[in-house]
Tab-separated table of C-alpha atoms in Angstrom:
chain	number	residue	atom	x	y	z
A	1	UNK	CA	-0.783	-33.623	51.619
A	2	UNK	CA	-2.824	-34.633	54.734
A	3	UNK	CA	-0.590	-36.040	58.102
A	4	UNK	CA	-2.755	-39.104	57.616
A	5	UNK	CA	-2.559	-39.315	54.479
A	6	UNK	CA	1.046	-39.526	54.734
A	7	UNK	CA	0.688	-42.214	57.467
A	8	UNK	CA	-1.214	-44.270	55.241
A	9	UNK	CA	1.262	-44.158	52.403
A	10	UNK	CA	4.356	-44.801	54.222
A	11	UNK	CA	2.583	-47.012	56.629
A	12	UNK	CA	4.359	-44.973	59.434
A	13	UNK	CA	3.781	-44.468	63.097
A	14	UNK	CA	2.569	-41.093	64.240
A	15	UNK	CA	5.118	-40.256	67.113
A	16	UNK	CA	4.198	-36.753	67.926
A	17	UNK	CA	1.779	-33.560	66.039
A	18	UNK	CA	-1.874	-33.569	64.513
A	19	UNK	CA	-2.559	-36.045	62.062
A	20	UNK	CA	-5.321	-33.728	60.529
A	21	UNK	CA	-2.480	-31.282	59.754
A	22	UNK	CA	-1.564	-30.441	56.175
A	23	UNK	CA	1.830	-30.122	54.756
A	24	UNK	CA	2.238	-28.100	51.893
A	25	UNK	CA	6.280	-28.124	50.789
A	26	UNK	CA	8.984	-31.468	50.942
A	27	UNK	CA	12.329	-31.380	50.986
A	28	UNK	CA	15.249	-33.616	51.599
A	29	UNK	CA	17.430	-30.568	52.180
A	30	UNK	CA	17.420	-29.272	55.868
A	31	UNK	CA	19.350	-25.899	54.303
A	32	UNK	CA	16.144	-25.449	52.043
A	33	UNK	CA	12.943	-26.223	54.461
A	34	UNK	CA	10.256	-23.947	53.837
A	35	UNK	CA	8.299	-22.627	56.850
A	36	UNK	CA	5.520	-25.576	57.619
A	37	UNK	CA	7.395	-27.773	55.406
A	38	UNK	CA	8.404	-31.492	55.885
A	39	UNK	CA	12.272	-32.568	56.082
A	40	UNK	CA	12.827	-35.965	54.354
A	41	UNK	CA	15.979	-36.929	56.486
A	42	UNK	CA	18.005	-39.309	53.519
A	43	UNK	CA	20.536	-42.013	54.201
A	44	UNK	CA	23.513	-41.672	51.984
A	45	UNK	CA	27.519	-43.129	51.447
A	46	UNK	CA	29.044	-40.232	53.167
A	47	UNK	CA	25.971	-38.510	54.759
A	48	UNK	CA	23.093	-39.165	56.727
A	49	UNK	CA	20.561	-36.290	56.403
A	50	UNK	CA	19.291	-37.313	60.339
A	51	UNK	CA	22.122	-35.506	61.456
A	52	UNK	CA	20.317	-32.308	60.604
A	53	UNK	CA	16.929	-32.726	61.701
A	54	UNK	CA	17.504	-29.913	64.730
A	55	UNK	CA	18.895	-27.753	62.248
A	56	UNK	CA	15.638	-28.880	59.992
A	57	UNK	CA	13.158	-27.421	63.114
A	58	UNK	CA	15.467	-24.464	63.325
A	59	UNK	CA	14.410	-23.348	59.408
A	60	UNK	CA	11.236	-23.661	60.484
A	61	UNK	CA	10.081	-27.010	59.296
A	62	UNK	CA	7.006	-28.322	60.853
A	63	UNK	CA	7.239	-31.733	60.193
A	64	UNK	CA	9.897	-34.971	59.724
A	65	UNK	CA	9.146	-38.755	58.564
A	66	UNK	CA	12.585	-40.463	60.660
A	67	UNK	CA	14.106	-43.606	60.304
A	68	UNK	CA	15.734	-43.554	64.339
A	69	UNK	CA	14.170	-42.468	67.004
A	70	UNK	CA	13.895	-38.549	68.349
A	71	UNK	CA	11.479	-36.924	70.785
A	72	UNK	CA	10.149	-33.504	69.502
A	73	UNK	CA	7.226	-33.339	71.323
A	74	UNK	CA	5.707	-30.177	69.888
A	75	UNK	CA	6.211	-31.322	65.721
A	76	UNK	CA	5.006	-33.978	63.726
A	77	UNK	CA	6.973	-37.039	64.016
A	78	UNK	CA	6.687	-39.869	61.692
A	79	UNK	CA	8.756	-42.783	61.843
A	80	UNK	CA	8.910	-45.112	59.016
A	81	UNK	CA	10.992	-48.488	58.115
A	82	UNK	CA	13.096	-45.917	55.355
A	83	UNK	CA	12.728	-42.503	55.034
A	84	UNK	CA	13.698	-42.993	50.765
A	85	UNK	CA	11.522	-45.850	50.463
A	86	UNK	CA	8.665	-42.939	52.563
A	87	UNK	CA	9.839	-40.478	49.705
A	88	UNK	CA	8.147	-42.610	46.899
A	89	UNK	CA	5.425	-44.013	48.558
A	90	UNK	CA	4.212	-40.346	49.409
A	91	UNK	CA	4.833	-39.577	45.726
A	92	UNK	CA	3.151	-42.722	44.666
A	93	UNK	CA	-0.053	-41.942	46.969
A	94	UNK	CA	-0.731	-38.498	45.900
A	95	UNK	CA	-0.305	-39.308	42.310
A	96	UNK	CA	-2.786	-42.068	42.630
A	97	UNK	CA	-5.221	-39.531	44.828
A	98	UNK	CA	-5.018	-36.187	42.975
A	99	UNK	CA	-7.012	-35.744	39.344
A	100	UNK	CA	-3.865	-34.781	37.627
A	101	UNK	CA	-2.465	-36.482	34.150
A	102	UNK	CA	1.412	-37.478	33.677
A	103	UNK	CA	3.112	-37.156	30.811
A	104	UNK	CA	7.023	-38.817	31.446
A	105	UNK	CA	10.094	-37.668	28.928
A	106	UNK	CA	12.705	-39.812	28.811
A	107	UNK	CA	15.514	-40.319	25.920
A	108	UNK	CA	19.553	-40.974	25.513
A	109	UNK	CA	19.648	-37.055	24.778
A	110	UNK	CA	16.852	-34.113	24.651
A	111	UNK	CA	15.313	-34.872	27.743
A	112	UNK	CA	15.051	-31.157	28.778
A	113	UNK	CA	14.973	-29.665	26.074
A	114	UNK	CA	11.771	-31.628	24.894
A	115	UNK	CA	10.590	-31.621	28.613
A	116	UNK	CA	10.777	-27.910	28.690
A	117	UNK	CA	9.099	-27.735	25.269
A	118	UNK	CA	6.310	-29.746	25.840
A	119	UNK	CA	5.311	-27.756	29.190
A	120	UNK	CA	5.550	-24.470	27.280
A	121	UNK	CA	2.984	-26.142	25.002
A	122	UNK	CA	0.774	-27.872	27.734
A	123	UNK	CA	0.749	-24.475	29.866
A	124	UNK	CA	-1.237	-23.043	26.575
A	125	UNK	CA	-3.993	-24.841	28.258
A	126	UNK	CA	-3.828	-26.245	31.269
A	127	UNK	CA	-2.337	-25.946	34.893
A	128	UNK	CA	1.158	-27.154	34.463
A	129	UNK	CA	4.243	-28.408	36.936
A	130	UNK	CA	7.651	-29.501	35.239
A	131	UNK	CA	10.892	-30.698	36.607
A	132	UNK	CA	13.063	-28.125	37.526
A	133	UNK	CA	16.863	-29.104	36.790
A	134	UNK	CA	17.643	-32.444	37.021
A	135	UNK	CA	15.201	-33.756	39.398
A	136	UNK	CA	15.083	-37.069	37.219
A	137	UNK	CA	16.004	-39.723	39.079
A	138	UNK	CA	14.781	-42.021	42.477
A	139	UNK	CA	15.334	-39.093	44.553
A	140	UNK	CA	14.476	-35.801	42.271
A	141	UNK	CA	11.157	-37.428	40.116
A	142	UNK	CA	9.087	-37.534	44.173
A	143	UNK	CA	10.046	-34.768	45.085
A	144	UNK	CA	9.183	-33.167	41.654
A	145	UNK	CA	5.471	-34.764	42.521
A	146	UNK	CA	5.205	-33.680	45.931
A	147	UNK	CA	5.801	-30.023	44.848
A	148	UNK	CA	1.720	-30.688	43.368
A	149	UNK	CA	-0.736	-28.200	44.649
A	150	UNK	CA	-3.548	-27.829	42.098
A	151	UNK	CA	-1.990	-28.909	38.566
A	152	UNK	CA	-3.714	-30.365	35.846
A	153	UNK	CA	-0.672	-31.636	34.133
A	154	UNK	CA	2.419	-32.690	35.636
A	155	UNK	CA	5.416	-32.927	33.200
A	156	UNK	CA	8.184	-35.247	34.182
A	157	UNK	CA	11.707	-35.827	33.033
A	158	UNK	CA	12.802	-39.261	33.851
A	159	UNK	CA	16.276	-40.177	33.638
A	160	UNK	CA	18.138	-43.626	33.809
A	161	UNK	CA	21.949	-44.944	33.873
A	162	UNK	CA	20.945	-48.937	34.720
A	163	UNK	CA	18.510	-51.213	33.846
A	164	UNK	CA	15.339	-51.766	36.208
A	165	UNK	CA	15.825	-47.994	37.198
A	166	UNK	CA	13.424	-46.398	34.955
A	167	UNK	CA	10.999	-49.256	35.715
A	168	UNK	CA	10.602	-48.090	39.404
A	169	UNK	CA	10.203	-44.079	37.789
A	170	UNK	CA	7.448	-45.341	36.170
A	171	UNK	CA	5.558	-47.149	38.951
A	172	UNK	CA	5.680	-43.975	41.249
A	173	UNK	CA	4.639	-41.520	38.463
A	174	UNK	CA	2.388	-44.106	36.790
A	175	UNK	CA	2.520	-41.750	33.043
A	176	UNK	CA	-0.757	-41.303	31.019
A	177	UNK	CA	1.501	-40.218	28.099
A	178	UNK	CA	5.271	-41.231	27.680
A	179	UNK	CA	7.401	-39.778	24.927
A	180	UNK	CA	11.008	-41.435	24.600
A	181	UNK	CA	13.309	-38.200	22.293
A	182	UNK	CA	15.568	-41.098	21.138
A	183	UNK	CA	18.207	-44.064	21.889
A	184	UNK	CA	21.793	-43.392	21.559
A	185	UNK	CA	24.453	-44.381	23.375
A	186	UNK	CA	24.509	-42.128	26.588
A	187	UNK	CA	25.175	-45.241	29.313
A	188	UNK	CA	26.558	-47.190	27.355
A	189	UNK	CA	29.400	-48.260	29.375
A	190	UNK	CA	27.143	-48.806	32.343
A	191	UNK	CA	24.330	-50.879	29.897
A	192	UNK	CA	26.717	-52.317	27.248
A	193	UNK	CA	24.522	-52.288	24.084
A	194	UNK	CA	21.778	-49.857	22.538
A	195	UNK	CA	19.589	-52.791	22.506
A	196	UNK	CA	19.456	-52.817	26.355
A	197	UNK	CA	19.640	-49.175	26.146
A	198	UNK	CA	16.517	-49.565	24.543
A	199	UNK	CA	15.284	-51.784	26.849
A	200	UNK	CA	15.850	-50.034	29.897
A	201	UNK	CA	14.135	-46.622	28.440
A	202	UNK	CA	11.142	-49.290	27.020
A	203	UNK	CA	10.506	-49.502	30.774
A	204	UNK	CA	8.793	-45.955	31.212
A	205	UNK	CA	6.106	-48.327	30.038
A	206	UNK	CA	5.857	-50.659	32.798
A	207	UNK	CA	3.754	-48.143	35.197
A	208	UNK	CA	1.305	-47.250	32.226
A	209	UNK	CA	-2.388	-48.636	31.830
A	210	UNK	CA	-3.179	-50.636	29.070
A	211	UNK	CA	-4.722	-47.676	26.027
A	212	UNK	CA	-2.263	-45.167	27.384
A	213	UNK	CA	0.188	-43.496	24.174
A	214	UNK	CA	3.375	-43.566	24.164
A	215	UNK	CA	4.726	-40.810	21.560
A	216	UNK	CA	8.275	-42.096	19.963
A	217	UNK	CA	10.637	-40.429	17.320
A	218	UNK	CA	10.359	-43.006	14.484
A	219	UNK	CA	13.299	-41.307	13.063
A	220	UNK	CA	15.482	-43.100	15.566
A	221	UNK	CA	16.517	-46.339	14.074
A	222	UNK	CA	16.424	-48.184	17.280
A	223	UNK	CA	12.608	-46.638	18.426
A	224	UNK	CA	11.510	-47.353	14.638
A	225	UNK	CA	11.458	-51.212	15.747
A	226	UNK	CA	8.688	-50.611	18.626
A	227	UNK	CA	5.669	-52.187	18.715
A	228	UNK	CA	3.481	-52.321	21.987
A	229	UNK	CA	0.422	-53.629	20.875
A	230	UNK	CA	-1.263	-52.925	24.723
A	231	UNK	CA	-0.258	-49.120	23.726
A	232	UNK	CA	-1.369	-46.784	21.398
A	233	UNK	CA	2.278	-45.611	19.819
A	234	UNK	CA	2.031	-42.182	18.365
A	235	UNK	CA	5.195	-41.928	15.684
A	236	UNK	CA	6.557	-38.816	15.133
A	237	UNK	CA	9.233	-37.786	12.279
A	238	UNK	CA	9.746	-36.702	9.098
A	239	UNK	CA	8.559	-40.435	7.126
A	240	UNK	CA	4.855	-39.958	5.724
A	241	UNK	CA	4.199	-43.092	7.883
A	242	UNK	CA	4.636	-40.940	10.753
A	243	UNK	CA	1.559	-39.732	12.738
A	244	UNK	CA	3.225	-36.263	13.345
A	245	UNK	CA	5.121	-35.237	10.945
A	246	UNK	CA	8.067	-32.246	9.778
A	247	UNK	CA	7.707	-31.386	6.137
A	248	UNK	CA	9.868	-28.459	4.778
A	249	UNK	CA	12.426	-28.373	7.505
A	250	UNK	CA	14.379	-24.512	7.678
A	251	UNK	CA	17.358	-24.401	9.488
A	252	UNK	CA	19.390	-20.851	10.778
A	253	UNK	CA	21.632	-19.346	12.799
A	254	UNK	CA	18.958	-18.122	14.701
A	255	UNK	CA	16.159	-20.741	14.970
A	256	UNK	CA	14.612	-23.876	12.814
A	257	UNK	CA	11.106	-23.816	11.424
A	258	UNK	CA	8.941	-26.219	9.653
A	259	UNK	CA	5.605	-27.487	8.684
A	260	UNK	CA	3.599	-29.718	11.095
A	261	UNK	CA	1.434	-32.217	9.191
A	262	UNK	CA	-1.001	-33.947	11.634
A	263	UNK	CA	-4.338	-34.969	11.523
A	264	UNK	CA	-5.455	-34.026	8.172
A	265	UNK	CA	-4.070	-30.647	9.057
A	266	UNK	CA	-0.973	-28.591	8.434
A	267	UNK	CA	1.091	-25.234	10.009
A	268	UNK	CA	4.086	-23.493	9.772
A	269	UNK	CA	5.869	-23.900	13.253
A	270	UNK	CA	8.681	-21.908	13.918
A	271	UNK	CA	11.017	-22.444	16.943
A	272	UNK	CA	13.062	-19.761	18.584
A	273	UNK	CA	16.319	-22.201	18.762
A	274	UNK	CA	18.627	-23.550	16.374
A	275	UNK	CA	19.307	-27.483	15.001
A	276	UNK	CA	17.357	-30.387	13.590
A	277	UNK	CA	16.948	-31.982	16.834
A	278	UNK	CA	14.931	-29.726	18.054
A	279	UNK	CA	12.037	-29.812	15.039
A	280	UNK	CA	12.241	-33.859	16.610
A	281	UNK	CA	11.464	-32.547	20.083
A	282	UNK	CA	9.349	-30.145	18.633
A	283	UNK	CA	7.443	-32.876	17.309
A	284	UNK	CA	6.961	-34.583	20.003
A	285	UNK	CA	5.693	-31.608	22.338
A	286	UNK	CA	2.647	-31.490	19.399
A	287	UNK	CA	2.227	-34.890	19.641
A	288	UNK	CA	2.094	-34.538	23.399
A	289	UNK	CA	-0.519	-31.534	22.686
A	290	UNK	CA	-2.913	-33.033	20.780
A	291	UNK	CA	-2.979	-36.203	23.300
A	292	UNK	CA	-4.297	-33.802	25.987
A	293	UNK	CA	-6.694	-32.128	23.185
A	294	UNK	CA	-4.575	-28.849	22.451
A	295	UNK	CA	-5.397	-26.961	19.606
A	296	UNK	CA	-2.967	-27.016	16.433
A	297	UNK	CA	-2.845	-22.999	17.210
A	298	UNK	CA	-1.821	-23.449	20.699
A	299	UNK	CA	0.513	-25.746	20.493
A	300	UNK	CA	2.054	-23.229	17.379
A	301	UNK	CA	1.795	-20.388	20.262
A	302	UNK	CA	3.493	-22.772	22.621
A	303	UNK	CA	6.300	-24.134	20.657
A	304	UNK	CA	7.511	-20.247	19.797
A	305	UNK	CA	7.595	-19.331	23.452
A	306	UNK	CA	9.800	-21.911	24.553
A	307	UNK	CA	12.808	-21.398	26.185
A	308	UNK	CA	16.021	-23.647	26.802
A	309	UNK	CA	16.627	-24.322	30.325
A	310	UNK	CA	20.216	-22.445	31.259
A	311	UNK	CA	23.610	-24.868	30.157
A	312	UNK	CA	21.685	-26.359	27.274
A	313	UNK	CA	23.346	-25.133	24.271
A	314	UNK	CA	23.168	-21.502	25.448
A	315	UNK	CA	24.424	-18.686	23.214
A	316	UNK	CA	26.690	-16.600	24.738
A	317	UNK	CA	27.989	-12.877	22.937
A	318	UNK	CA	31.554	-12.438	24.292
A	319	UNK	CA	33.814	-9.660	23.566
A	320	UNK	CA	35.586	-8.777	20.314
A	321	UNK	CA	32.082	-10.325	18.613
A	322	UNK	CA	32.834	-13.742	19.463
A	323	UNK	CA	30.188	-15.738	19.790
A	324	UNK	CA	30.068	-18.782	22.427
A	325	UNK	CA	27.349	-21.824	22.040
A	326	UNK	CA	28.024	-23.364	25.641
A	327	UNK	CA	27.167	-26.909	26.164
A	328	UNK	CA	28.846	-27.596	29.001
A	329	UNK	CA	26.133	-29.447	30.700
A	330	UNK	CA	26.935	-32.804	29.368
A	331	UNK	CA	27.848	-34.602	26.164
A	332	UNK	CA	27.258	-37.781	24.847
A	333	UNK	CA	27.276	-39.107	21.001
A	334	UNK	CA	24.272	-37.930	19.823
A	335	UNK	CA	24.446	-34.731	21.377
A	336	UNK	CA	27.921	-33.834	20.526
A	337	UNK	CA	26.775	-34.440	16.747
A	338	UNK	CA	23.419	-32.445	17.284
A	339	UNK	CA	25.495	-29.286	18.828
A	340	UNK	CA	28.103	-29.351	16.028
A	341	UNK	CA	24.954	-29.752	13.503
A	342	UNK	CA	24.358	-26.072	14.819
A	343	UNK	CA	28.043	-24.710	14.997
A	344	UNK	CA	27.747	-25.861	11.060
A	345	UNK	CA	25.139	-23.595	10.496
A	346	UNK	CA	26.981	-20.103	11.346
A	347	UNK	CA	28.765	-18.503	8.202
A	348	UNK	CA	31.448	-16.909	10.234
A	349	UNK	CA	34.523	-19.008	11.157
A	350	UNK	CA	33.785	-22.289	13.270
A	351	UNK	CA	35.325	-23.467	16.088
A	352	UNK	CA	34.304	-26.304	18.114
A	353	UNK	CA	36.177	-27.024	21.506
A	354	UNK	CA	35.604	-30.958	22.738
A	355	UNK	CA	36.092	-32.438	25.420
A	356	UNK	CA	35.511	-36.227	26.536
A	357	UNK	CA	32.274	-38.112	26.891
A	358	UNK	CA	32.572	-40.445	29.862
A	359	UNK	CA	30.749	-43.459	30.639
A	360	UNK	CA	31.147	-44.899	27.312
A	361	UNK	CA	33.237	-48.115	29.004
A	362	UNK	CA	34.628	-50.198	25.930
A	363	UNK	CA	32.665	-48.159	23.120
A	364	UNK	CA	34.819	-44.869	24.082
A	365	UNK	CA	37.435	-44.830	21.862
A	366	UNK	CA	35.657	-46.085	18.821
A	367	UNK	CA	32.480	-43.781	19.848
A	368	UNK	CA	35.242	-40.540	20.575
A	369	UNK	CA	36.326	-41.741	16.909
A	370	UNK	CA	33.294	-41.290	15.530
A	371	UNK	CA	32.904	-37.586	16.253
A	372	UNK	CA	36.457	-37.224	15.166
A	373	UNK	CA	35.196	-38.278	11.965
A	374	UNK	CA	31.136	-36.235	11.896
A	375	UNK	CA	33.248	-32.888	12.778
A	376	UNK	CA	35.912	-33.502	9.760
A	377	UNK	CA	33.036	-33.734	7.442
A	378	UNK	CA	30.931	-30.819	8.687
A	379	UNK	CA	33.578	-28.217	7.469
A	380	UNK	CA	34.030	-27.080	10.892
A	381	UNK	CA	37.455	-24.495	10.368
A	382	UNK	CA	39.305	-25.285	13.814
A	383	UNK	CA	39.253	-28.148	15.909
A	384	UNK	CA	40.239	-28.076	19.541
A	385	UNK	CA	40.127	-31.473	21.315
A	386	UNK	CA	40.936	-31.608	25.028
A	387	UNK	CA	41.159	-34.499	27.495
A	388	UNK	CA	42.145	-38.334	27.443
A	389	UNK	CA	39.746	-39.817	25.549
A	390	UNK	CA	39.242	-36.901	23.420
A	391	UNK	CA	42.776	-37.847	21.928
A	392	UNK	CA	40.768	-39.936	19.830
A	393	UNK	CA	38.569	-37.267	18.493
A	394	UNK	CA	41.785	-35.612	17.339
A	395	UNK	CA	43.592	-38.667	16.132
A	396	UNK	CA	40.392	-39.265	13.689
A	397	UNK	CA	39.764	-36.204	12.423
A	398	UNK	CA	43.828	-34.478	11.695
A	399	UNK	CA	43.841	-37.454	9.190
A	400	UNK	CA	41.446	-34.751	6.596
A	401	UNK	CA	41.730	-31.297	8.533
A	402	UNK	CA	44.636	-29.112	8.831
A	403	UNK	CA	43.991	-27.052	12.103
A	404	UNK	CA	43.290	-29.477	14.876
A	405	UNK	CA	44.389	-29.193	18.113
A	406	UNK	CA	44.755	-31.311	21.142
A	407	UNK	CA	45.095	-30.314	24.674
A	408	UNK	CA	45.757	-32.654	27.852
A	409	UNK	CA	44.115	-30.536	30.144
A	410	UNK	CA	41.618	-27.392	30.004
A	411	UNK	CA	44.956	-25.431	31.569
A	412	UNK	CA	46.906	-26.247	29.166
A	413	UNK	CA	44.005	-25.087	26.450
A	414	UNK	CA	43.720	-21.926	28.142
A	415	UNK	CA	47.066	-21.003	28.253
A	416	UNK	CA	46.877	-21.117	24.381
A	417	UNK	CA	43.327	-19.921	23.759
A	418	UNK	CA	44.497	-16.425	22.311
A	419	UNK	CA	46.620	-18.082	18.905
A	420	UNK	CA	43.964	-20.266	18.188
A	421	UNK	CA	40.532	-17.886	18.793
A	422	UNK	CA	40.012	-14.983	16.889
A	423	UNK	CA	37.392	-12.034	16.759
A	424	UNK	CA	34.654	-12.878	15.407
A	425	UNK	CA	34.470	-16.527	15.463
A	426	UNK	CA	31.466	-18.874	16.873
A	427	UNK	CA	33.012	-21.039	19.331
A	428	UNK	CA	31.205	-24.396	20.396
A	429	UNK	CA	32.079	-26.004	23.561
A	430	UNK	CA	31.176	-28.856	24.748
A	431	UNK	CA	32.030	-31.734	27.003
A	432	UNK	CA	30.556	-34.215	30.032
A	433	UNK	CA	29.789	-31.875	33.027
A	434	UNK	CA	32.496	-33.217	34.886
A	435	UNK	CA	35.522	-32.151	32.564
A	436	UNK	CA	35.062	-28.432	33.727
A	437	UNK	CA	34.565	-26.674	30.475
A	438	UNK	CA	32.881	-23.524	32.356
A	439	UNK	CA	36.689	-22.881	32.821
A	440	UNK	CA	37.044	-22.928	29.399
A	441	UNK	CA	33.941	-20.558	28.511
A	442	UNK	CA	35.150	-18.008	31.093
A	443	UNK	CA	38.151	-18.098	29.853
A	444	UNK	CA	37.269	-17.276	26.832
């Protein structure tokens, strides 16, 4: 991106530097600045990233859009009105000015996992960037589009906790395609009802033309109820109504398969990861695919050479053949039920270690409940519940299984892990982010 094209964006004054100079790398991390790169000093609670513009210069950045004045007469100085408000408008401007198509994923759960698979199937043909991590929100989604060069296809995960949020995502990324994985109730506590849940993910929408698609999982009760008529909806699912469908669904230890019916066609897909949910994300990377005019074959080739990114339901081979699924990323509902789906699948002995799901507000202890209840009738052998809220996981489900355990802490779990695990067993665990389960995993 062009100094003056910058200036135009942000509608910032040019303090010092070349405005015909181009800068190839932003970052809003002074320890991270690539040589020639812009520093995006950010104003936050307990921080305020000016404080390390010197240290910026020092890395070898070339460049810095600034909120408060500073004289460094030999770099390019812009200073703007707000260096976060700068952030999107740059992202904003060199979507609108580079000949690249967006395609925004945004769900309760799945995001990554269908983000990830859906670039592994666009990259079959074209160019392709992708979030990396979590880069999701008001901060992370720029950035993501100022890492651009030459892509044809930009691939962007767009994550929400309130309403209006996902609203401004969409206006700076502006999607040709959006695909929403489903509505649960991840943010709940923050958004109080799945209706509004629905509402506030409805909102990729707002920065899409009128004929764009949006791809939805008409399996999800909530999405079923969409209609847009300005939008060409794409349903996906296993109904016949559905545009792309999953007929003859396999599920393994080792992976899921099934056969994609789409436009008068049909092909065995197989995918190298386990659970149901994934055939839905599946479904909606080929629905994503043949948007952009990917062959059925490709997007076959595509779908088999995915891979999870790391946290998400990794398998882990620990000593004495125990076998670890760690999803110690984050939890909510929907997910917790999805990653004991696969624990259910193994034929050795099951264990599944749980921990709380936060932000639930007033739905926690009935939602908690809930899982109690899906685990107790999955057959799962041992139950291990740890945390406050996960009390009520336990309280539901000892009323029909005989081993279930509850911890307070992960400590106190630990310091009983060895006469509750044995060799051999599969061991699920799984938790919000925040409740530490890597201690757990390590421990084990």
């Amino acid at each position: 991106m062009y100094v003056y094209e910058i200036l135009e964006a942000t509608q910032g004054k040019l303090k010092s530097g070349d405005r015909n100079a181009e800068i190839t790398s932003f970052t809003q991390d002074s320890r991270k600045v690539a040589s020639g790169g812009m520093y995006i000093p950010l104003k936050g609670e307990r921080f305020d990233g000016h404080q390390f513009i010197n240290s910026a210069f020092e890395q070898g950045a070339a460049a810095v859009i600034t909120q408060q004045e500073i004289d460094y007469p030999d770099k390019i100085v812009i200073e703007v009105a707000n260096t976060l408000q700068a952030l999107k408008d740059m992202a904003c401007y060199l979507r609108q000015h580079r000949p690249v198509k967006v395609v925004g994923i945004t769900g309760s759960v799945g995001k990554t996992s269908t983000r990830d698979m859906v670039y592994s199937v666009v990259r079959q043909k074209y160019k392709t960037l992708k979030t990396e991590g979590n880069y999701n929100n008001e901060i992370g989604l720029p950035l993501t589009i100022l890492r651009y060069h030459d892509e044809e296809v930009m691939v962007l995960e767009m994550g929400m906790n309130h309403l209006e949020e996902m609203s401004r995502l969409s206006k700076i990324a502006l999607p040709d395609v959006a695909a929403i994985t489903n509505v649960g109730t991840a943010h709940i506590g923050e958004l109080g009802s799945r209706e509004n849940i629905l509402k506030a993910k409805l909102e990729i929408t707002d920065g899409m033309k009128d004929g764009s698609t949006l791809i939805i999982n008409d399996d999800n009760d909530m999405l079923h109820t969409v209609s847009i008529p300005r939008l060409q909806v794409v349903r996906t699912g296993k109904d016949d109504i559905c545009d792309v469908k999953a007929a003859d669904i396999e599920l393994d230890e080792t992976g899921s398969a099934f056969t994609l019916v789409c436009q008068d066609q049909s092909e065995h897909i197989e995918i190298p990861v386990q659970g149901e949910h994934n055939i839905s994300n599946a479904l909606i990377a080929a629905a994503v695919g043949l948007e952009l005019g990917i062959s059925v074959a490709d997007i076959k080739k595509g779908i088999a050479a995915f891979e999870l990114t790391k946290n998400r339901m990794d398998i882990i081979e620990k000593a004495r053949h125990i076998t670890v699924i760690d999803g110690t990323y984050n939890a909510s509902v929907d997910s917790m039920k999805s990653s004991i789906d696969v624990l259910s699948q193994y034929k050795k002995r099951k264990v599944a270690v749980l921990a709380d799901m936060l932000e639930l507000g007033n739905y926690s202890e009935q939602l908690h409940r809930s899982v109690g209840e899906y685990i107790a009738d999955k057959k799962i052998n041992v139950f291990v519940c740890v945390g406050k809220e996960a009390y009520y996981m336990y309280d539901e489900a000892r009323k029909t299984m005989d081993q279930v355990f509850y911890f307070a802490n992960n400590a106190d779990l630990i310091a009983h892990l060895d006469e509750i695990i044995c060799d051999n067993d599969v061991i699920l665990v799984k938790g919000s982010h925040s409740m530490n389960l890597k201690e757990i995993v390590e421990a084990i």
